[in-house]
Amino acid sequence: MRLIMIMLVITLILSYPLGLIDIGVWAKVGVNIAKFLPELGVRWDLVGDALIASYETLIISLLGVSGGTLIAYILAPLASPLIVPPRVALVGRMTANAIRTVPAILWAILFVILVGPGPKAGALALIIYTSGYLAKFFYESLEAISREHYDSLRVIGLRGLPLAFALYSHAKRYIISNVLFMLEYNVRTATILGFVGAGGIGYYIMNYLGMLNYQATLTFVIFTLLLVVAIDLVSYIARLRV
Amino acid sequence: MPEPSAGHAVELNDVFFSYGSTRILSGVNLKVGYGEAIAIMGRSGVGKTTLLKIIAGILKPEKGYVRVLGCITNTGCFNSLRGRIAYIPQNLGLVEGESALYNVLLAKAPSKPLRFMAGLWGRDDLSEALEALRMVGLDGKAKSRVDRLSGGERQRVAIARAILQRAEILLADEPVSNLDLDTAEDIAKLMVGLKSKGLTIIAVMHDKWLTSKYFDKIYLLDGGILREAV
Ligand SMILES: Nc1ncnc2c1ncn2[C@@H]1O[C@H](COP(=O)(O)OP(=O)(O)OP(=O)(O)O)[C@@H](O)[C@H]1O
Ligand SMILES: [Mg+2]
């Protein structure tokens, strides 16, 4: 396949200047693994902290999804020419896209500045980011609905937000699937947000890593992975049910 | 409420319509009295669906005018009619994955938007919707998802929605085309029976026998012109 050949060439050309194609680098990786492995272990005394931090991360992620979905539900119709005049839709669309352009971590930094460090900032960052992301999916789902369905709803006399809600119900599966995707995304992102002080488990990971305390770091990393796997499982089961 | 004028529920006067440079309708005239049931027939692709959409106000005539319930389409008067016209497209316009009841209750969404959006219907709304379902013979299927209903049952859901809407004009695009003969006759009978509730019915039909048995008048669309068949 041509694509594979192109990717191979790009990989080789770009990794050389980075020093990735160098036996010395890989030898050092081996030495480091050998050095750290014996030091690894779990700090059982920190499990309580890890549980609380995981819980905080979970709350941040869930709030991000619930708040973000609510905002997107209202924002998407304002970005759809099927519901509002084209000029308004353009503004709505630009708003949704602008929100999405700013990565979640930058929103987190902004909210740490605005409301101070902690889970408040993380939750607000994810609510905003999720709303921008879902708004795009939602307005696309409105537009994907067949003209006939749209017409028959218009003739009934539906306009504005109620019309959007009726159109949403045509796209229920697609919408639920994207909300679940954002849940999976948010749990991962909420972990990182702690690095900038926006609460959750990432705060501990960064601090212990900074202290070169690998056992404590590993303890929190394990809980992060457990949380991610648990959410993916919930999401998987939910998908099977819709 | 606009006054019914000139004694016609629907009136088309010299209506022209084109998609781009392709002329579909070239001077269609039609008068449908209140409480009449008329059928529109014609070969595939002649513009029957297009004509129905023009009557529903979905498409604008390029020339001529359409008057429905006393209002010229695409005017403020016509926009205030919304809800008094029911349009059942060929694909029925049902929300797949939702129940028959949900689909019927959509008729009430414009007048009760908050209840609709919250999904919290009042007892009276529900009993009215169930009554509409009973009238089309679907009382036992209120909770069934419409995508799991048969073709005839789906058509009945669409009709029940029009009933709950208290529509005065029913526009139906090939309501019986994909049904077996017996079911088709049941549906035609049911639909035309709504005349007794004061409904005016305009349906695109294919079956000559069924059409002449149940409808008051039959029109043939051909070459962009509508003429009454005899
Ligand atoms: N949106 C559109 N843009 C361009 N051409 C269209 C559009 N919709 C329909 N047409 C064309 O206009 C003609 C009339 O279409 P219409 O759907 O009204 O026919 P019909 O009589 O309902 O046919 P059928 O019996 O197959 O449903 C067809 O040739 C069709 O291809
Ligand atoms: Mg057609």
Coordinates of C-alpha atoms and ligand atoms in Angstrom, one line a residue:
Chain A
M1 CA 0.0 0.0 0.0
R2 CA 1.2 3.4 -0.9
L3 CA 0.1 5.0 2.4
I4 CA 2.2 2.6 4.4
M5 CA 5.3 3.4 2.2
I6 CA 4.7 7.1 2.7
M7 CA 4.4 6.7 6.5
L8 CA 7.5 4.5 6.6
V9 CA 9.6 7.1 4.8
I10 CA 8.2 10.0 7.0
T11 CA 9.0 7.9 10.2
L12 CA 12.5 7.2 9.1
I13 CA 13.3 10.8 8.0
L14 CA 11.9 12.4 11.1
S15 CA 13.2 10.1 13.7
Y16 CA 16.8 10.3 12.7
P17 CA 17.3 14.0 13.7
L18 CA 15.6 13.3 17.0
G19 CA 18.2 10.7 17.7
L20 CA 15.7 7.8 17.8
I21 CA 17.7 5.8 15.4
D22 CA 20.7 5.3 17.7
I23 CA 21.6 2.1 19.5
G24 CA 23.0 4.2 22.5
V25 CA 19.5 5.6 23.2
W26 CA 17.9 2.2 23.4
A27 CA 20.8 0.8 25.5
K28 CA 20.1 3.6 28.0
V29 CA 16.4 2.7 28.0
G30 CA 17.4 -0.8 29.0
V31 CA 19.7 0.4 31.8
N32 CA 17.0 2.7 33.2
I33 CA 14.4 0.0 33.2
A34 CA 16.8 -2.3 35.0
K35 CA 17.5 0.4 37.6
F36 CA 13.9 1.4 38.3
L37 CA 12.2 -2.0 38.3
P38 CA 13.5 -3.1 41.7
E39 CA 12.4 0.2 43.1
L40 CA 8.8 -0.2 41.9
G41 CA 6.0 -1.0 44.3
V42 CA 2.7 0.3 45.6
R43 CA 2.5 2.6 48.6
W44 CA -0.5 1.1 50.4
D45 CA -0.6 3.9 52.9
L46 CA -1.5 6.2 50.0
V47 CA -4.4 4.1 48.7
G48 CA -6.9 6.3 50.7
D49 CA -5.5 9.5 49.1
A50 CA -5.6 7.8 45.7
L51 CA -9.2 6.8 46.1
I52 CA -10.2 10.3 47.1
A53 CA -8.2 11.7 44.1
S54 CA -9.8 9.2 41.7
Y55 CA -13.2 10.2 43.0
E56 CA -12.4 13.8 42.4
T57 CA -11.3 13.1 38.8
L58 CA -14.4 11.1 38.2
I59 CA -16.6 13.9 39.5
I60 CA -14.7 16.4 37.3
S61 CA -15.2 14.2 34.2
L62 CA -18.9 13.5 34.9
L63 CA -19.6 17.2 35.5
G64 CA -17.8 18.0 32.3
V65 CA -20.0 15.6 30.4
S66 CA -23.3 16.6 32.0
G67 CA -22.7 20.3 31.9
G68 CA -21.1 20.2 28.5
T69 CA -24.0 18.2 27.0
L70 CA -26.5 20.7 28.4
I71 CA -24.7 23.6 26.9
A72 CA -24.2 21.8 23.6
Y73 CA -27.8 20.9 23.4
I74 CA -28.7 24.6 23.3
L75 CA -25.7 25.8 21.4
A76 CA -26.0 23.3 18.5
P77 CA -29.4 24.6 17.4
L78 CA -28.0 28.1 17.5
A79 CA -25.3 26.9 15.1
S80 CA -27.7 25.2 12.7
P81 CA -29.2 27.0 9.7
L82 CA -32.1 24.5 9.9
I83 CA -33.2 26.1 13.2
V84 CA -32.0 29.7 13.2
P85 CA -31.3 32.3 10.4
P86 CA -28.1 31.5 8.5
R87 CA -26.3 34.5 10.0
V88 CA -27.0 33.5 13.5
A89 CA -26.0 29.9 12.7
L90 CA -22.7 31.2 11.4
V91 CA -22.0 33.0 14.7
G92 CA -23.1 29.9 16.7
R93 CA -20.9 27.7 14.6
M94 CA -17.9 30.0 15.0
T95 CA -18.5 30.1 18.8
A96 CA -18.6 26.3 19.0
N97 CA -15.4 26.0 16.9
A98 CA -13.6 28.6 18.8
I99 CA -14.3 26.8 22.1
R100 CA -13.0 23.6 20.5
T101 CA -9.9 25.1 19.2
V102 CA -8.6 25.9 22.7
P103 CA -7.3 22.6 24.2
A104 CA -8.8 21.5 27.5
I105 CA -5.5 22.1 29.3
L106 CA -5.5 25.8 28.3
W107 CA -9.1 26.1 29.5
A108 CA -7.9 24.6 32.8
I109 CA -5.1 27.1 33.1
L110 CA -7.6 29.9 32.4
F111 CA -10.0 28.7 35.1
V112 CA -7.2 28.1 37.6
I113 CA -6.5 31.8 37.2
L114 CA -10.2 32.8 37.4
V115 CA -11.5 30.6 40.2
G116 CA -8.3 29.4 41.8
P117 CA -6.7 25.9 41.8
G118 CA -8.7 22.8 42.5
P119 CA -11.5 20.6 41.0
K120 CA -13.7 23.7 40.4
A121 CA -11.3 24.9 37.7
G122 CA -11.0 21.4 36.2
A123 CA -14.8 20.9 36.1
L124 CA -15.3 24.3 34.4
A125 CA -12.6 23.6 31.9
L126 CA -14.1 20.2 30.9
I127 CA -17.7 21.6 30.8
I128 CA -16.6 24.3 28.3
Y129 CA -14.4 22.0 26.2
T130 CA -17.1 19.3 26.1
S131 CA -19.7 21.8 25.1
G132 CA -17.7 23.0 22.1
Y133 CA -16.9 19.4 21.1
L134 CA -20.4 18.1 21.4
A135 CA -22.0 21.2 19.9
K136 CA -20.2 20.3 16.6
F137 CA -21.4 16.7 16.8
F138 CA -24.9 17.8 17.6
Y139 CA -25.3 20.3 14.8
E140 CA -23.9 17.8 12.4
S141 CA -26.4 15.3 13.6
L142 CA -29.2 17.9 13.1
E143 CA -28.1 18.4 9.5
A144 CA -27.8 14.6 8.8
I145 CA -31.5 14.2 9.2
S146 CA -33.4 13.6 6.0
R147 CA -35.2 16.5 4.4
E148 CA -38.6 14.6 4.5
H149 CA -38.3 14.2 8.3
Y150 CA -37.4 17.8 8.7
D151 CA -40.3 18.9 6.4
S152 CA -42.9 16.9 8.2
L153 CA -41.9 18.4 11.5
R154 CA -42.0 21.9 10.2
V155 CA -45.4 21.4 8.8
I156 CA -46.7 20.2 12.2
G157 CA -45.6 23.7 13.2
L158 CA -42.4 23.0 15.1
R159 CA -39.9 25.8 15.3
G160 CA -36.8 26.7 17.2
L161 CA -35.6 24.6 20.2
P162 CA -38.6 22.2 20.2
L163 CA -37.9 21.5 16.5
A164 CA -34.2 20.8 17.4
F165 CA -35.3 18.4 20.1
A166 CA -37.5 16.5 17.7
L167 CA -34.6 16.3 15.2
Y168 CA -32.3 15.2 18.0
S169 CA -34.6 12.3 18.7
H170 CA -34.0 11.1 15.1
A171 CA -30.3 11.1 16.0
K172 CA -30.5 9.6 19.4
R173 CA -28.0 6.8 18.9
Y174 CA -25.4 9.0 17.4
I175 CA -25.8 11.6 20.2
I176 CA -25.6 9.0 23.0
S177 CA -22.5 7.5 21.3
N178 CA -20.8 10.9 21.2
V179 CA -21.7 11.7 24.8
L180 CA -20.2 8.4 25.9
F181 CA -17.1 9.2 23.8
M182 CA -16.7 12.5 25.6
L183 CA -17.0 10.7 29.0
E184 CA -14.1 8.4 28.0
Y185 CA -12.2 11.4 26.7
N186 CA -12.9 13.5 29.8
V187 CA -11.6 10.8 32.3
R188 CA -8.3 10.8 30.5
T189 CA -8.1 14.5 30.2
A190 CA -9.2 15.1 33.8
T191 CA -6.1 13.2 34.8
I192 CA -3.8 15.7 33.0
L193 CA -5.7 18.7 34.2
G194 CA -4.2 18.1 37.7
F195 CA -0.8 19.0 36.2
V196 CA -1.8 22.6 36.0
G197 CA -3.5 22.6 39.4
A198 CA -7.1 21.9 38.2
G199 CA -7.8 19.2 40.7
G200 CA -8.0 15.4 40.6
I201 CA -5.4 12.6 40.5
G202 CA -3.0 14.4 38.1
Y203 CA -2.0 16.8 40.9
Y204 CA -0.6 13.9 43.0
I205 CA 1.1 12.2 40.1
M206 CA 2.9 15.4 39.2
N207 CA 4.0 16.2 42.7
Y208 CA 5.3 12.7 43.5
L209 CA 7.0 12.5 40.2
G210 CA 8.7 15.9 41.0
M211 CA 9.9 14.4 44.2
L212 CA 11.2 11.4 42.3
N213 CA 9.0 9.2 44.5
Y214 CA 8.3 6.5 42.0
Q215 CA 6.4 4.2 44.3
A216 CA 3.9 6.9 45.2
T217 CA 3.7 7.9 41.6
L218 CA 3.0 4.4 40.5
T219 CA 0.2 4.0 43.1
F220 CA -1.6 7.0 41.7
V221 CA -1.0 5.9 38.1
I222 CA -2.5 2.5 38.8
F223 CA -5.6 4.2 40.2
T224 CA -5.8 6.3 37.1
L225 CA -5.7 3.3 34.9
L226 CA -8.4 1.5 37.0
L227 CA -10.6 4.5 36.6
V228 CA -10.1 4.8 32.9
V229 CA -10.8 1.1 32.4
A230 CA -13.9 1.3 34.6
I231 CA -15.3 4.2 32.7
D232 CA -14.6 2.5 29.3
L233 CA -16.4 -0.5 30.6
V234 CA -19.5 1.5 31.7
S235 CA -19.4 3.2 28.3
Y236 CA -19.1 -0.1 26.5
I237 CA -22.1 -1.5 28.3
A238 CA -24.1 1.7 27.8
R239 CA -23.4 1.5 24.0
L240 CA -24.7 -2.1 23.9
R241 CA -28.0 -0.9 25.4
V242 CA -28.9 1.9 23.1
Chain B
M1 CA -58.0 32.5 12.7
P2 CA -58.3 33.2 9.0
E3 CA -61.7 32.9 7.5
P4 CA -62.3 30.0 5.1
S5 CA -62.7 31.8 1.8
A6 CA -64.4 31.0 -1.4
G7 CA -65.6 27.7 -0.1
H8 CA -62.3 25.9 -1.0
A9 CA -59.9 24.3 1.5
V10 CA -57.2 24.3 -1.1
E11 CA -56.9 26.3 -4.3
L12 CA -54.0 26.2 -6.8
N13 CA -54.1 28.9 -9.4
D14 CA -51.8 28.6 -12.5
V15 CA -48.9 27.2 -10.5
F16 CA -45.5 26.8 -12.1
F17 CA -42.5 25.1 -10.6
S18 CA -39.0 24.1 -11.7
Y19 CA -36.0 22.5 -10.1
G20 CA -33.3 24.6 -11.7
S21 CA -34.0 24.7 -15.3
T22 CA -36.2 21.5 -15.3
R23 CA -39.8 22.5 -15.4
I24 CA -42.0 20.2 -13.3
L25 CA -45.3 22.0 -13.1
S26 CA -46.6 24.3 -15.8
G27 CA -49.9 25.8 -14.9
V28 CA -51.5 23.6 -12.3
N29 CA -55.1 24.5 -11.3
L30 CA -56.9 22.8 -8.5
K31 CA -59.8 23.4 -6.2
V32 CA -60.6 21.2 -3.3
G33 CA -63.7 21.8 -1.3
Y34 CA -63.8 21.5 2.5
G35 CA -64.2 17.9 3.6
E36 CA -63.4 16.5 0.2
A37 CA -61.0 13.6 -0.4
I38 CA -59.1 13.8 -3.6
A39 CA -56.4 11.6 -5.1
I40 CA -53.5 12.7 -7.3
M41 CA -52.2 10.1 -9.7
G42 CA -49.5 10.0 -12.4
R43 CA -46.3 8.3 -13.6
S44 CA -43.3 8.2 -11.5
G45 CA -41.3 11.4 -11.7
V46 CA -44.1 13.7 -13.0
G47 CA -44.0 15.8 -9.9
K48 CA -46.7 14.5 -7.5
T49 CA -44.5 14.8 -4.5
T50 CA -43.4 18.2 -5.6
L51 CA -47.1 19.3 -6.0
L52 CA -47.8 18.1 -2.5
K53 CA -44.9 20.0 -1.0
I54 CA -46.1 23.1 -2.8
I55 CA -49.5 22.7 -1.1
A56 CA -47.8 22.1 2.2
G57 CA -45.9 25.4 1.8
I58 CA -42.5 23.5 1.8
L59 CA -41.8 24.6 -1.8
K60 CA -42.6 28.0 -3.2
P61 CA -44.4 28.2 -6.6
E62 CA -42.4 30.0 -9.2
K63 CA -45.5 31.5 -10.6
G64 CA -49.2 31.5 -9.6
Y65 CA -50.4 31.0 -6.1
V66 CA -51.6 28.4 -3.7
R67 CA -54.3 29.2 -1.1
V68 CA -54.8 26.9 1.8
L69 CA -57.5 27.4 4.4
G70 CA -57.9 31.0 3.0
C71 CA -54.2 31.8 3.2
I72 CA -51.8 32.2 0.4
T73 CA -48.7 30.0 1.0
N74 CA -45.5 31.7 2.2
T75 CA -47.3 34.6 3.7
G76 CA -47.7 35.5 7.4
C77 CA -51.3 34.4 7.2
F78 CA -50.1 30.9 6.0
N79 CA -47.4 30.7 8.6
S80 CA -50.1 31.1 11.3
L81 CA -51.8 28.0 9.9
R82 CA -49.0 25.7 10.9
G83 CA -50.4 22.8 12.7
R84 CA -53.7 22.9 10.8
I85 CA -52.0 21.1 7.9
A86 CA -50.6 17.6 8.3
Y87 CA -48.1 16.3 5.8
I88 CA -47.3 12.6 5.8
P89 CA -44.3 12.2 3.5
Q90 CA -43.5 9.0 1.6
N91 CA -41.1 7.9 4.4
L92 CA -43.8 8.9 7.0
G93 CA -41.6 11.3 8.9
L94 CA -41.7 9.1 12.0
V95 CA -38.9 9.2 14.6
E96 CA -37.4 5.7 14.4
G97 CA -36.4 4.2 17.7
E98 CA -39.1 6.0 19.5
S99 CA -42.5 4.7 20.5
A100 CA -45.8 5.1 18.6
L101 CA -47.0 7.3 21.5
Y102 CA -43.9 9.5 21.3
N103 CA -44.5 9.9 17.6
V104 CA -48.2 10.8 18.0
L105 CA -47.5 13.2 20.8
L106 CA -45.2 15.2 18.5
A107 CA -48.4 16.7 17.2
K108 CA -48.7 18.5 20.5
A109 CA -45.1 19.7 20.7
P110 CA -45.7 23.1 19.0
S111 CA -48.5 24.0 21.5
K112 CA -46.7 22.5 24.5
P113 CA -43.0 22.9 23.8
L114 CA -41.8 22.7 27.4
R115 CA -43.7 19.5 28.1
F116 CA -42.4 18.0 24.9
M117 CA -38.8 19.0 25.5
A118 CA -38.9 17.7 29.1
G119 CA -40.8 14.6 28.0
L120 CA -43.3 15.2 30.7
W121 CA -46.8 15.0 29.2
G122 CA -49.9 15.8 31.2
R123 CA -52.5 13.2 31.8
D124 CA -54.9 14.8 29.4
D125 CA -52.3 14.9 26.6
L126 CA -51.6 11.2 27.1
S127 CA -55.2 10.2 27.1
E128 CA -55.8 12.3 23.9
A129 CA -52.9 10.6 22.2
L130 CA -54.0 7.1 23.3
E131 CA -57.5 8.0 22.0
A132 CA -56.0 8.9 18.6
L133 CA -54.1 5.6 18.6
R134 CA -57.3 3.8 19.5
M135 CA -59.1 5.5 16.6
V136 CA -56.5 4.0 14.1
G137 CA -56.7 0.6 15.8
L138 CA -53.3 0.8 17.6
D139 CA -54.3 1.0 21.2
G140 CA -52.2 -2.1 22.1
K141 CA -49.1 -0.7 20.5
A142 CA -48.6 2.6 22.1
K143 CA -45.4 1.7 23.7
S144 CA -44.0 -0.2 20.7
R145 CA -41.0 1.3 18.8
V146 CA -42.2 2.4 15.4
D147 CA -39.3 0.8 13.6
R148 CA -40.6 -2.5 15.0
L149 CA -44.1 -2.0 13.6
S150 CA -45.4 -3.3 10.3
G151 CA -45.8 -1.0 7.3
G152 CA -49.6 -0.7 7.8
E153 CA -49.1 0.0 11.5
R154 CA -46.5 2.7 10.8
Q155 CA -49.0 4.4 8.4
R156 CA -51.6 4.3 11.2
V157 CA -49.2 6.0 13.6
A158 CA -48.7 8.8 11.1
I159 CA -52.5 9.1 10.7
A160 CA -53.0 9.2 14.5
R161 CA -50.5 12.0 14.7
A162 CA -52.6 14.0 12.1
I163 CA -55.7 13.2 14.2
L164 CA -54.1 14.5 17.4
Q165 CA -52.8 17.5 15.6
R166 CA -56.5 18.3 14.8
A167 CA -55.3 19.0 11.3
E168 CA -57.9 20.3 8.8
I169 CA -55.9 19.3 5.7
L170 CA -54.2 16.0 5.4
L171 CA -51.6 15.7 2.7
A172 CA -50.4 12.1 2.2
D173 CA -47.7 11.0 -0.2
E174 CA -48.4 7.4 -1.4
P175 CA -49.8 6.3 1.9
V176 CA -50.6 2.8 0.7
S177 CA -47.9 2.1 -1.9
N178 CA -45.9 -0.4 0.0
L179 CA -48.8 -2.3 1.6
D180 CA -50.5 -5.5 0.6
L181 CA -54.0 -5.0 -1.0
D182 CA -56.0 -5.7 2.1
T183 CA -53.9 -3.5 4.4
A184 CA -53.9 -0.8 1.7
E185 CA -57.7 -0.8 1.6
D186 CA -57.9 -0.6 5.4
I187 CA -55.6 2.4 5.4
A188 CA -57.4 4.1 2.5
K189 CA -60.8 3.5 4.3
L190 CA -59.4 4.8 7.6
M191 CA -57.9 7.9 6.0
V192 CA -60.9 8.9 3.9
G193 CA -63.1 8.1 6.9
L194 CA -61.5 11.2 8.6
K195 CA -63.6 13.3 6.3
S196 CA -66.3 12.8 8.9
K197 CA -64.1 14.8 11.3
G198 CA -64.0 17.6 8.9
L199 CA -60.7 16.8 7.3
T200 CA -59.9 17.6 3.7
I201 CA -57.7 14.9 2.2
I202 CA -55.2 15.1 -0.7
A203 CA -53.3 11.9 -1.3
V204 CA -51.0 10.7 -4.0
M205 CA -52.2 7.3 -5.0
H206 CA -51.3 4.6 -7.5
D207 CA -54.0 1.9 -7.2
K208 CA -56.9 2.8 -9.6
W209 CA -59.4 0.5 -8.1
L210 CA -58.8 1.6 -4.5
T211 CA -58.7 5.2 -5.5
S212 CA -62.0 5.2 -7.4
K213 CA -63.7 3.2 -4.6
Y214 CA -62.8 5.6 -1.8
F215 CA -61.9 9.0 -3.1
D216 CA -64.3 11.7 -4.3
K217 CA -62.2 12.9 -7.2
I218 CA -59.2 11.7 -9.0
Y219 CA -56.7 14.0 -10.7
L220 CA -54.0 13.0 -13.2
L221 CA -50.7 14.9 -13.3
D222 CA -49.1 14.7 -16.7
G223 CA -46.8 17.0 -18.6
G224 CA -46.9 19.5 -15.8
I225 CA -50.7 19.9 -16.0
L226 CA -53.3 18.5 -13.6
R227 CA -56.6 17.3 -15.0
E228 CA -59.6 15.5 -13.5
A229 CA -59.8 11.9 -14.5
V230 CA -63.2 10.5 -15.4
Ligands
LIG1 N1 -34.8 18.5 -4.9 C1 -34.8 18.3 -6.2 N2 -33.9 18.8 -7.0 C2 -33.9 18.5 -8.3 N3 -34.8 17.7 -8.9 C3 -35.7 17.1 -8.1 C4 -35.8 17.4 -6.7 N4 -36.8 16.7 -6.2 C5 -37.3 16.0 -7.3 N5 -36.7 16.3 -8.4 C6 -37.1 15.8 -9.8 O1 -38.3 16.3 -10.1 C7 -39.1 15.4 -10.7 C8 -40.4 15.2 -10.0 O2 -40.1 14.6 -8.7 P1 -41.3 14.1 -7.7 O3 -40.6 13.6 -6.5 O4 -42.2 15.3 -7.5 O5 -42.0 13.0 -8.6 P2 -43.1 12.0 -8.2 O6 -44.2 12.2 -9.2 O7 -43.5 12.2 -6.8 O8 -42.5 10.6 -8.5 P3 -42.7 9.2 -7.7 O9 -44.0 8.6 -8.1 O10 -41.5 8.4 -8.2 O11 -42.6 9.5 -6.2 C9 -38.3 14.1 -10.8 O12 -37.7 14.0 -12.1 C10 -37.2 14.3 -9.8 O13 -36.0 13.7 -10.2
MG2 MG -43.3 11.0 -5.1

